């Protein structure tokens, strides 16, 4: 199979740069809105993040599992804007499907057994500590989701440092959400830290995947 089409798309275009800038602006608006307590700004900016990042990735020839993972993240973002109890489980389900897409994307690339043991220990410790404080109806779903998330974070390291950091930040972001659900003490403006780590995670996973699969010129990192 010829590699000419991929090579032709290797350099970021004006469209991809514009989409990346738009993603950065939306992220800035969202984070500043959270710091300022401007809920409307957050509700407007948050649903724009993943579609802009997905569009950016598509202009650089993103594989379908990457695009699907980002759009499923968008579904989770929108669902979690609602305070209704079913929305939390549905949002978690959307993110879980996105993690499956990431795992398909990562394939069977080599990863460190030591890192795997560290993630397993972190997963077990977190679930054990959170379990008594989680609502009874969320314990099993959160434990299952956490297992899938930890697997995604671990497997992301097979694509290199950028994706590995993205996976770790995703795990951190969702752990912050879980501690909030468990009613543990929170950092000041907890939603800011959740979104900061989440946005960074999705961007690093995207940039790391594109760089690993198509070379450094595929990403503007």
PDB file of C-alpha atoms in Angstrom:
ATOM      1  CA  UNK A   1       0.000   0.000   0.000  1.00  0.00           C
ATOM      2  CA  UNK A   2       1.341   3.410  -0.915  1.00  0.00           C
ATOM      3  CA  UNK A   3       2.283   5.813   1.866  1.00  0.00           C
ATOM      4  CA  UNK A   4       2.056   8.883  -0.378  1.00  0.00           C
ATOM      5  CA  UNK A   5      -1.334  10.108   0.926  1.00  0.00           C
ATOM      6  CA  UNK A   6      -0.128   9.929   4.525  1.00  0.00           C
ATOM      7  CA  UNK A   7       3.065  11.788   3.653  1.00  0.00           C
ATOM      8  CA  UNK A   8       1.063  14.453   1.841  1.00  0.00           C
ATOM      9  CA  UNK A   9      -0.930  15.128   4.991  1.00  0.00           C
ATOM     10  CA  UNK A  10       2.083  15.025   7.315  1.00  0.00           C
ATOM     11  CA  UNK A  11       2.470  18.800   7.675  1.00  0.00           C
ATOM     12  CA  UNK A  12      -0.313  20.511   9.690  1.00  0.00           C
ATOM     13  CA  UNK A  13      -2.526  22.669   7.467  1.00  0.00           C
ATOM     14  CA  UNK A  14      -3.990  26.107   8.126  1.00  0.00           C
ATOM     15  CA  UNK A  15      -7.279  24.384   8.979  1.00  0.00           C
ATOM     16  CA  UNK A  16      -5.669  22.090  11.546  1.00  0.00           C
ATOM     17  CA  UNK A  17      -3.832  24.994  13.148  1.00  0.00           C
ATOM     18  CA  UNK A  18      -7.036  27.053  13.295  1.00  0.00           C
ATOM     19  CA  UNK A  19      -8.896  24.160  14.925  1.00  0.00           C
ATOM     20  CA  UNK A  20      -6.131  23.693  17.469  1.00  0.00           C
ATOM     21  CA  UNK A  21      -6.219  27.397  18.326  1.00  0.00           C
ATOM     22  CA  UNK A  22     -10.018  27.216  18.657  1.00  0.00           C
ATOM     23  CA  UNK A  23      -9.640  24.225  20.978  1.00  0.00           C
ATOM     24  CA  UNK A  24      -7.134  26.154  23.079  1.00  0.00           C
ATOM     25  CA  UNK A  25      -9.434  29.175  23.274  1.00  0.00           C
ATOM     26  CA  UNK A  26     -12.421  27.029  24.262  1.00  0.00           C
ATOM     27  CA  UNK A  27     -10.298  25.366  26.947  1.00  0.00           C
ATOM     28  CA  UNK A  28      -9.170  28.750  28.254  1.00  0.00           C
ATOM     29  CA  UNK A  29     -12.747  30.055  28.376  1.00  0.00           C
ATOM     30  CA  UNK A  30     -13.888  26.933  30.181  1.00  0.00           C
ATOM     31  CA  UNK A  31     -11.121  27.041  32.784  1.00  0.00           C
ATOM     32  CA  UNK A  32     -11.428  30.780  33.411  1.00  0.00           C
ATOM     33  CA  UNK A  33     -15.201  30.391  33.717  1.00  0.00           C
ATOM     34  CA  UNK A  34     -14.734  27.712  36.359  1.00  0.00           C
ATOM     35  CA  UNK A  35     -12.304  29.888  38.313  1.00  0.00           C
ATOM     36  CA  UNK A  36     -14.678  32.851  38.080  1.00  0.00           C
ATOM     37  CA  UNK A  37     -17.762  30.843  38.978  1.00  0.00           C
ATOM     38  CA  UNK A  38     -19.332  31.703  35.611  1.00  0.00           C
ATOM     39  CA  UNK A  39     -21.453  28.611  35.048  1.00  0.00           C
ATOM     40  CA  UNK A  40     -22.820  29.828  31.707  1.00  0.00           C
ATOM     41  CA  UNK A  41     -19.328  30.144  30.249  1.00  0.00           C
ATOM     42  CA  UNK A  42     -18.537  26.594  31.369  1.00  0.00           C
ATOM     43  CA  UNK A  43     -21.762  25.231  29.888  1.00  0.00           C
ATOM     44  CA  UNK A  44     -21.034  26.912  26.558  1.00  0.00           C
ATOM     45  CA  UNK A  45     -17.324  26.087  26.315  1.00  0.00           C
ATOM     46  CA  UNK A  46     -17.225  22.517  27.628  1.00  0.00           C
ATOM     47  CA  UNK A  47     -19.329  20.938  24.833  1.00  0.00           C
ATOM     48  CA  UNK A  48     -17.072  22.577  22.226  1.00  0.00           C
ATOM     49  CA  UNK A  49     -13.827  21.038  23.451  1.00  0.00           C
ATOM     50  CA  UNK A  50     -13.890  17.469  22.158  1.00  0.00           C
ATOM     51  CA  UNK A  51     -15.552  18.227  18.776  1.00  0.00           C
ATOM     52  CA  UNK A  52     -12.817  20.816  18.093  1.00  0.00           C
ATOM     53  CA  UNK A  53     -10.065  18.420  19.161  1.00  0.00           C
ATOM     54  CA  UNK A  54     -11.611  15.610  17.111  1.00  0.00           C
ATOM     55  CA  UNK A  55     -11.863  17.873  14.051  1.00  0.00           C
ATOM     56  CA  UNK A  56      -8.221  18.867  14.536  1.00  0.00           C
ATOM     57  CA  UNK A  57      -7.217  15.214  14.688  1.00  0.00           C
ATOM     58  CA  UNK A  58      -9.271  14.363  11.592  1.00  0.00           C
ATOM     59  CA  UNK A  59      -7.471  17.044   9.546  1.00  0.00           C
ATOM     60  CA  UNK A  60      -4.239  15.225  10.417  1.00  0.00           C
ATOM     61  CA  UNK A  61      -5.568  11.850   9.320  1.00  0.00           C
ATOM     62  CA  UNK A  62      -6.582  10.511  12.724  1.00  0.00           C
ATOM     63  CA  UNK A  63      -7.483   6.811  12.817  1.00  0.00           C
ATOM     64  CA  UNK A  64     -11.149   6.080  13.446  1.00  0.00           C
ATOM     65  CA  UNK A  65     -10.685   4.739  17.007  1.00  0.00           C
ATOM     66  CA  UNK A  66      -9.068   8.033  18.046  1.00  0.00           C
ATOM     67  CA  UNK A  67     -11.885  10.099  16.550  1.00  0.00           C
ATOM     68  CA  UNK A  68     -14.465   7.810  18.153  1.00  0.00           C
ATOM     69  CA  UNK A  69     -12.769   8.065  21.564  1.00  0.00           C
ATOM     70  CA  UNK A  70     -12.836  11.863  21.430  1.00  0.00           C
ATOM     71  CA  UNK A  71     -16.477  12.008  20.341  1.00  0.00           C
ATOM     72  CA  UNK A  72     -17.489   9.569  23.065  1.00  0.00           C
ATOM     73  CA  UNK A  73     -15.644  11.864  25.463  1.00  0.00           C
ATOM     74  CA  UNK A  74     -17.816  14.680  24.125  1.00  0.00           C
ATOM     75  CA  UNK A  75     -20.890  12.581  24.878  1.00  0.00           C
ATOM     76  CA  UNK A  76     -19.676  12.095  28.430  1.00  0.00           C
ATOM     77  CA  UNK A  77     -18.933  15.809  28.785  1.00  0.00           C
ATOM     78  CA  UNK A  78     -22.453  16.781  27.746  1.00  0.00           C
ATOM     79  CA  UNK A  79     -24.128  14.170  29.935  1.00  0.00           C
ATOM     80  CA  UNK A  80     -22.137  15.212  33.000  1.00  0.00           C
ATOM     81  CA  UNK A  81     -23.371  18.791  32.617  1.00  0.00           C
ATOM     82  CA  UNK A  82     -26.682  17.510  33.964  1.00  0.00           C
ATOM     83  CA  UNK A  83     -27.227  16.994  37.683  1.00  0.00           C
ATOM     84  CA  UNK A  84     -29.664  14.109  37.115  1.00  0.00           C
ATOM     85  CA  UNK A  85     -28.492  10.807  38.612  1.00  0.00           C
ATOM     86  CA  UNK A  86     -28.962   8.768  35.395  1.00  0.00           C
ATOM     87  CA  UNK A  87     -26.766  11.260  33.536  1.00  0.00           C
ATOM     88  CA  UNK A  88     -23.770  10.379  35.704  1.00  0.00           C
ATOM     89  CA  UNK A  89     -24.005   6.676  34.868  1.00  0.00           C
ATOM     90  CA  UNK A  90     -24.680   7.389  31.194  1.00  0.00           C
ATOM     91  CA  UNK A  91     -21.756   9.793  31.070  1.00  0.00           C
ATOM     92  CA  UNK A  92     -19.494   7.235  32.704  1.00  0.00           C
ATOM     93  CA  UNK A  93     -20.685   4.692  30.143  1.00  0.00           C
ATOM     94  CA  UNK A  94     -19.837   7.046  27.290  1.00  0.00           C
ATOM     95  CA  UNK A  95     -16.335   7.593  28.664  1.00  0.00           C
ATOM     96  CA  UNK A  96     -15.943   3.847  29.191  1.00  0.00           C
ATOM     97  CA  UNK A  97     -16.759   3.230  25.515  1.00  0.00           C
ATOM     98  CA  UNK A  98     -14.170   5.884  24.673  1.00  0.00           C
ATOM     99  CA  UNK A  99     -11.551   4.016  26.721  1.00  0.00           C
ATOM    100  CA  UNK A 100     -12.347   0.863  24.750  1.00  0.00           C
ATOM    101  CA  UNK A 101     -11.690   2.822  21.561  1.00  0.00           C
ATOM    102  CA  UNK A 102      -8.374   4.004  22.975  1.00  0.00           C
ATOM    103  CA  UNK A 103      -7.425   0.424  23.840  1.00  0.00           C
ATOM    104  CA  UNK A 104      -8.217  -0.628  20.258  1.00  0.00           C
ATOM    105  CA  UNK A 105      -6.073   2.270  19.040  1.00  0.00           C
ATOM    106  CA  UNK A 106      -3.115   1.319  21.247  1.00  0.00           C
ATOM    107  CA  UNK A 107      -3.108  -2.281  20.069  1.00  0.00           C
ATOM    108  CA  UNK A 108      -0.448  -4.586  21.476  1.00  0.00           C
ATOM    109  CA  UNK A 109       2.476  -2.202  21.697  1.00  0.00           C
ATOM    110  CA  UNK A 110       5.079  -3.046  24.322  1.00  0.00           C
ATOM    111  CA  UNK A 111       4.582  -1.540  27.769  1.00  0.00           C
ATOM    112  CA  UNK A 112       6.548  -1.718  31.019  1.00  0.00           C
ATOM    113  CA  UNK A 113       5.561  -4.498  33.453  1.00  0.00           C
ATOM    114  CA  UNK A 114       6.787  -2.301  36.324  1.00  0.00           C
ATOM    115  CA  UNK A 115       4.485   0.513  35.215  1.00  0.00           C
ATOM    116  CA  UNK A 116       1.671  -2.003  34.964  1.00  0.00           C
ATOM    117  CA  UNK A 117       2.277  -3.098  38.544  1.00  0.00           C
ATOM    118  CA  UNK A 118       2.238   0.530  39.716  1.00  0.00           C
ATOM    119  CA  UNK A 119      -1.067   1.168  37.957  1.00  0.00           C
ATOM    120  CA  UNK A 120      -2.528  -2.031  39.412  1.00  0.00           C
ATOM    121  CA  UNK A 121      -1.467  -0.997  42.909  1.00  0.00           C
ATOM    122  CA  UNK A 122      -2.887   2.502  42.426  1.00  0.00           C
ATOM    123  CA  UNK A 123      -6.160   1.058  41.131  1.00  0.00           C
ATOM    124  CA  UNK A 124      -6.540  -1.401  44.001  1.00  0.00           C
ATOM    125  CA  UNK A 125      -5.659   1.181  46.630  1.00  0.00           C
ATOM    126  CA  UNK A 126      -8.014   3.795  45.236  1.00  0.00           C
ATOM    127  CA  UNK A 127     -10.974   1.433  44.946  1.00  0.00           C
ATOM    128  CA  UNK A 128     -10.432   0.041  48.450  1.00  0.00           C
ATOM    129  CA  UNK A 129     -10.225   3.529  49.955  1.00  0.00           C
ATOM    130  CA  UNK A 130     -13.186   4.954  48.052  1.00  0.00           C
ATOM    131  CA  UNK A 131     -15.479   1.941  48.373  1.00  0.00           C
ATOM    132  CA  UNK A 132     -16.996   2.652  51.823  1.00  0.00           C
ATOM    133  CA  UNK A 133     -17.744   6.285  50.950  1.00  0.00           C
ATOM    134  CA  UNK A 134     -19.298   5.769  47.533  1.00  0.00           C
ATOM    135  CA  UNK A 135     -23.088   5.527  47.205  1.00  0.00           C
ATOM    136  CA  UNK A 136     -23.995   1.833  47.233  1.00  0.00           C
ATOM    137  CA  UNK A 137     -25.483   1.934  43.728  1.00  0.00           C
ATOM    138  CA  UNK A 138     -22.269   3.389  42.290  1.00  0.00           C
ATOM    139  CA  UNK A 139     -19.696   1.086  43.872  1.00  0.00           C
ATOM    140  CA  UNK A 140     -19.718  -1.655  41.236  1.00  0.00           C
ATOM    141  CA  UNK A 141     -19.988   0.721  38.238  1.00  0.00           C
ATOM    142  CA  UNK A 142     -17.179   2.919  39.561  1.00  0.00           C
ATOM    143  CA  UNK A 143     -14.946  -0.092  40.269  1.00  0.00           C
ATOM    144  CA  UNK A 144     -15.530  -1.511  36.779  1.00  0.00           C
ATOM    145  CA  UNK A 145     -14.967   1.850  35.136  1.00  0.00           C
ATOM    146  CA  UNK A 146     -11.800   2.386  37.172  1.00  0.00           C
ATOM    147  CA  UNK A 147     -10.397  -0.930  35.966  1.00  0.00           C
ATOM    148  CA  UNK A 148     -11.014   0.024  32.338  1.00  0.00           C
ATOM    149  CA  UNK A 149      -9.577   3.507  32.870  1.00  0.00           C
ATOM    150  CA  UNK A 150      -6.425   2.165  34.519  1.00  0.00           C
ATOM    151  CA  UNK A 151      -5.956  -0.301  31.657  1.00  0.00           C
ATOM    152  CA  UNK A 152      -6.266   2.542  29.146  1.00  0.00           C
ATOM    153  CA  UNK A 153      -3.804   4.714  31.070  1.00  0.00           C
ATOM    154  CA  UNK A 154      -1.292   1.877  31.263  1.00  0.00           C
ATOM    155  CA  UNK A 155      -1.605   0.878  27.606  1.00  0.00           C
ATOM    156  CA  UNK A 156      -1.273   4.516  26.520  1.00  0.00           C
ATOM    157  CA  UNK A 157       2.347   4.420  27.622  1.00  0.00           C
ATOM    158  CA  UNK A 158       3.082   2.105  24.704  1.00  0.00           C
ATOM    159  CA  UNK A 159       2.694   5.084  22.342  1.00  0.00           C
ATOM    160  CA  UNK A 160       5.364   7.128  24.073  1.00  0.00           C
ATOM    161  CA  UNK A 161       5.730   9.847  26.680  1.00  0.00           C
ATOM    162  CA  UNK A 162       2.992  12.198  25.441  1.00  0.00           C
ATOM    163  CA  UNK A 163       0.272   9.560  25.315  1.00  0.00           C
ATOM    164  CA  UNK A 164       1.524   8.008  28.555  1.00  0.00           C
ATOM    165  CA  UNK A 165       1.208  11.354  30.345  1.00  0.00           C
ATOM    166  CA  UNK A 166      -2.226  11.781  28.806  1.00  0.00           C
ATOM    167  CA  UNK A 167      -3.367   8.439  30.174  1.00  0.00           C
ATOM    168  CA  UNK A 168      -2.016   9.250  33.633  1.00  0.00           C
ATOM    169  CA  UNK A 169      -3.753  12.645  33.671  1.00  0.00           C
ATOM    170  CA  UNK A 170      -7.039  11.056  32.581  1.00  0.00           C
ATOM    171  CA  UNK A 171      -6.763   8.681  35.516  1.00  0.00           C
ATOM    172  CA  UNK A 172      -6.018  11.599  37.844  1.00  0.00           C
ATOM    173  CA  UNK A 173      -8.935  13.640  36.512  1.00  0.00           C
ATOM    174  CA  UNK A 174     -11.470  10.864  37.008  1.00  0.00           C
ATOM    175  CA  UNK A 175     -10.033  10.044  40.430  1.00  0.00           C
ATOM    176  CA  UNK A 176     -10.722  13.650  41.433  1.00  0.00           C
ATOM    177  CA  UNK A 177     -14.316  13.197  40.280  1.00  0.00           C
ATOM    178  CA  UNK A 178     -14.613   9.965  42.265  1.00  0.00           C
ATOM    179  CA  UNK A 179     -13.340  11.618  45.455  1.00  0.00           C
ATOM    180  CA  UNK A 180     -16.018  14.264  44.994  1.00  0.00           C
ATOM    181  CA  UNK A 181     -18.703  11.607  44.601  1.00  0.00           C
ATOM    182  CA  UNK A 182     -17.366   9.970  47.777  1.00  0.00           C
ATOM    183  CA  UNK A 183     -17.636  13.343  49.533  1.00  0.00           C
ATOM    184  CA  UNK A 184     -13.944  13.494  50.384  1.00  0.00           C
ATOM    185  CA  UNK A 185     -12.259  16.869  51.095  1.00  0.00           C
ATOM    186  CA  UNK A 186     -11.626  18.697  47.818  1.00  0.00           C
ATOM    187  CA  UNK A 187      -9.132  21.179  46.447  1.00  0.00           C
ATOM    188  CA  UNK A 188     -10.368  24.771  46.061  1.00  0.00           C
ATOM    189  CA  UNK A 189     -12.512  25.076  42.892  1.00  0.00           C
ATOM    190  CA  UNK A 190     -12.485  21.287  42.333  1.00  0.00           C
ATOM    191  CA  UNK A 191     -14.127  21.439  38.901  1.00  0.00           C
ATOM    192  CA  UNK A 192     -11.228  23.563  37.645  1.00  0.00           C
ATOM    193  CA  UNK A 193      -8.695  20.848  38.496  1.00  0.00           C
ATOM    194  CA  UNK A 194     -10.906  18.138  37.024  1.00  0.00           C
ATOM    195  CA  UNK A 195     -11.208  19.997  33.720  1.00  0.00           C
ATOM    196  CA  UNK A 196      -7.562  21.098  33.623  1.00  0.00           C
ATOM    197  CA  UNK A 197      -6.307  17.528  33.939  1.00  0.00           C
ATOM    198  CA  UNK A 198      -9.024  16.187  31.607  1.00  0.00           C
ATOM    199  CA  UNK A 199      -8.385  18.671  28.788  1.00  0.00           C
ATOM    200  CA  UNK A 200      -4.636  18.127  29.051  1.00  0.00           C
ATOM    201  CA  UNK A 201      -5.186  14.359  29.049  1.00  0.00           C
ATOM    202  CA  UNK A 202      -7.296  14.299  25.891  1.00  0.00           C
ATOM    203  CA  UNK A 203      -4.926  16.625  24.071  1.00  0.00           C
ATOM    204  CA  UNK A 204      -1.818  14.641  25.040  1.00  0.00           C
ATOM    205  CA  UNK A 205      -3.482  11.354  24.086  1.00  0.00           C
ATOM    206  CA  UNK A 206      -4.377  12.834  20.706  1.00  0.00           C
ATOM    207  CA  UNK A 207      -0.978  14.378  20.077  1.00  0.00           C
ATOM    208  CA  UNK A 208       0.834  11.290  21.313  1.00  0.00           C
ATOM    209  CA  UNK A 209      -1.229   8.944  19.144  1.00  0.00           C
ATOM    210  CA  UNK A 210      -0.711  11.055  16.029  1.00  0.00           C
ATOM    211  CA  UNK A 211       3.007  11.385  16.662  1.00  0.00           C
ATOM    212  CA  UNK A 212       3.446   7.673  17.346  1.00  0.00           C
ATOM    213  CA  UNK A 213       1.544   6.613  14.236  1.00  0.00           C
ATOM    214  CA  UNK A 214       2.536   9.210  11.673  1.00  0.00           C
ATOM    215  CA  UNK A 215       5.675  10.925  12.890  1.00  0.00           C
ATOM    216  CA  UNK A 216       6.494  14.130  14.699  1.00  0.00           C
ATOM    217  CA  UNK A 217       5.350  16.378  11.841  1.00  0.00           C
ATOM    218  CA  UNK A 218       1.752  15.201  12.369  1.00  0.00           C
ATOM    219  CA  UNK A 219       1.372  17.229  15.538  1.00  0.00           C
ATOM    220  CA  UNK A 220       2.113  20.806  16.402  1.00  0.00           C
ATOM    221  CA  UNK A 221       3.259  19.903  19.931  1.00  0.00           C
TER     222      UNK A 221
END
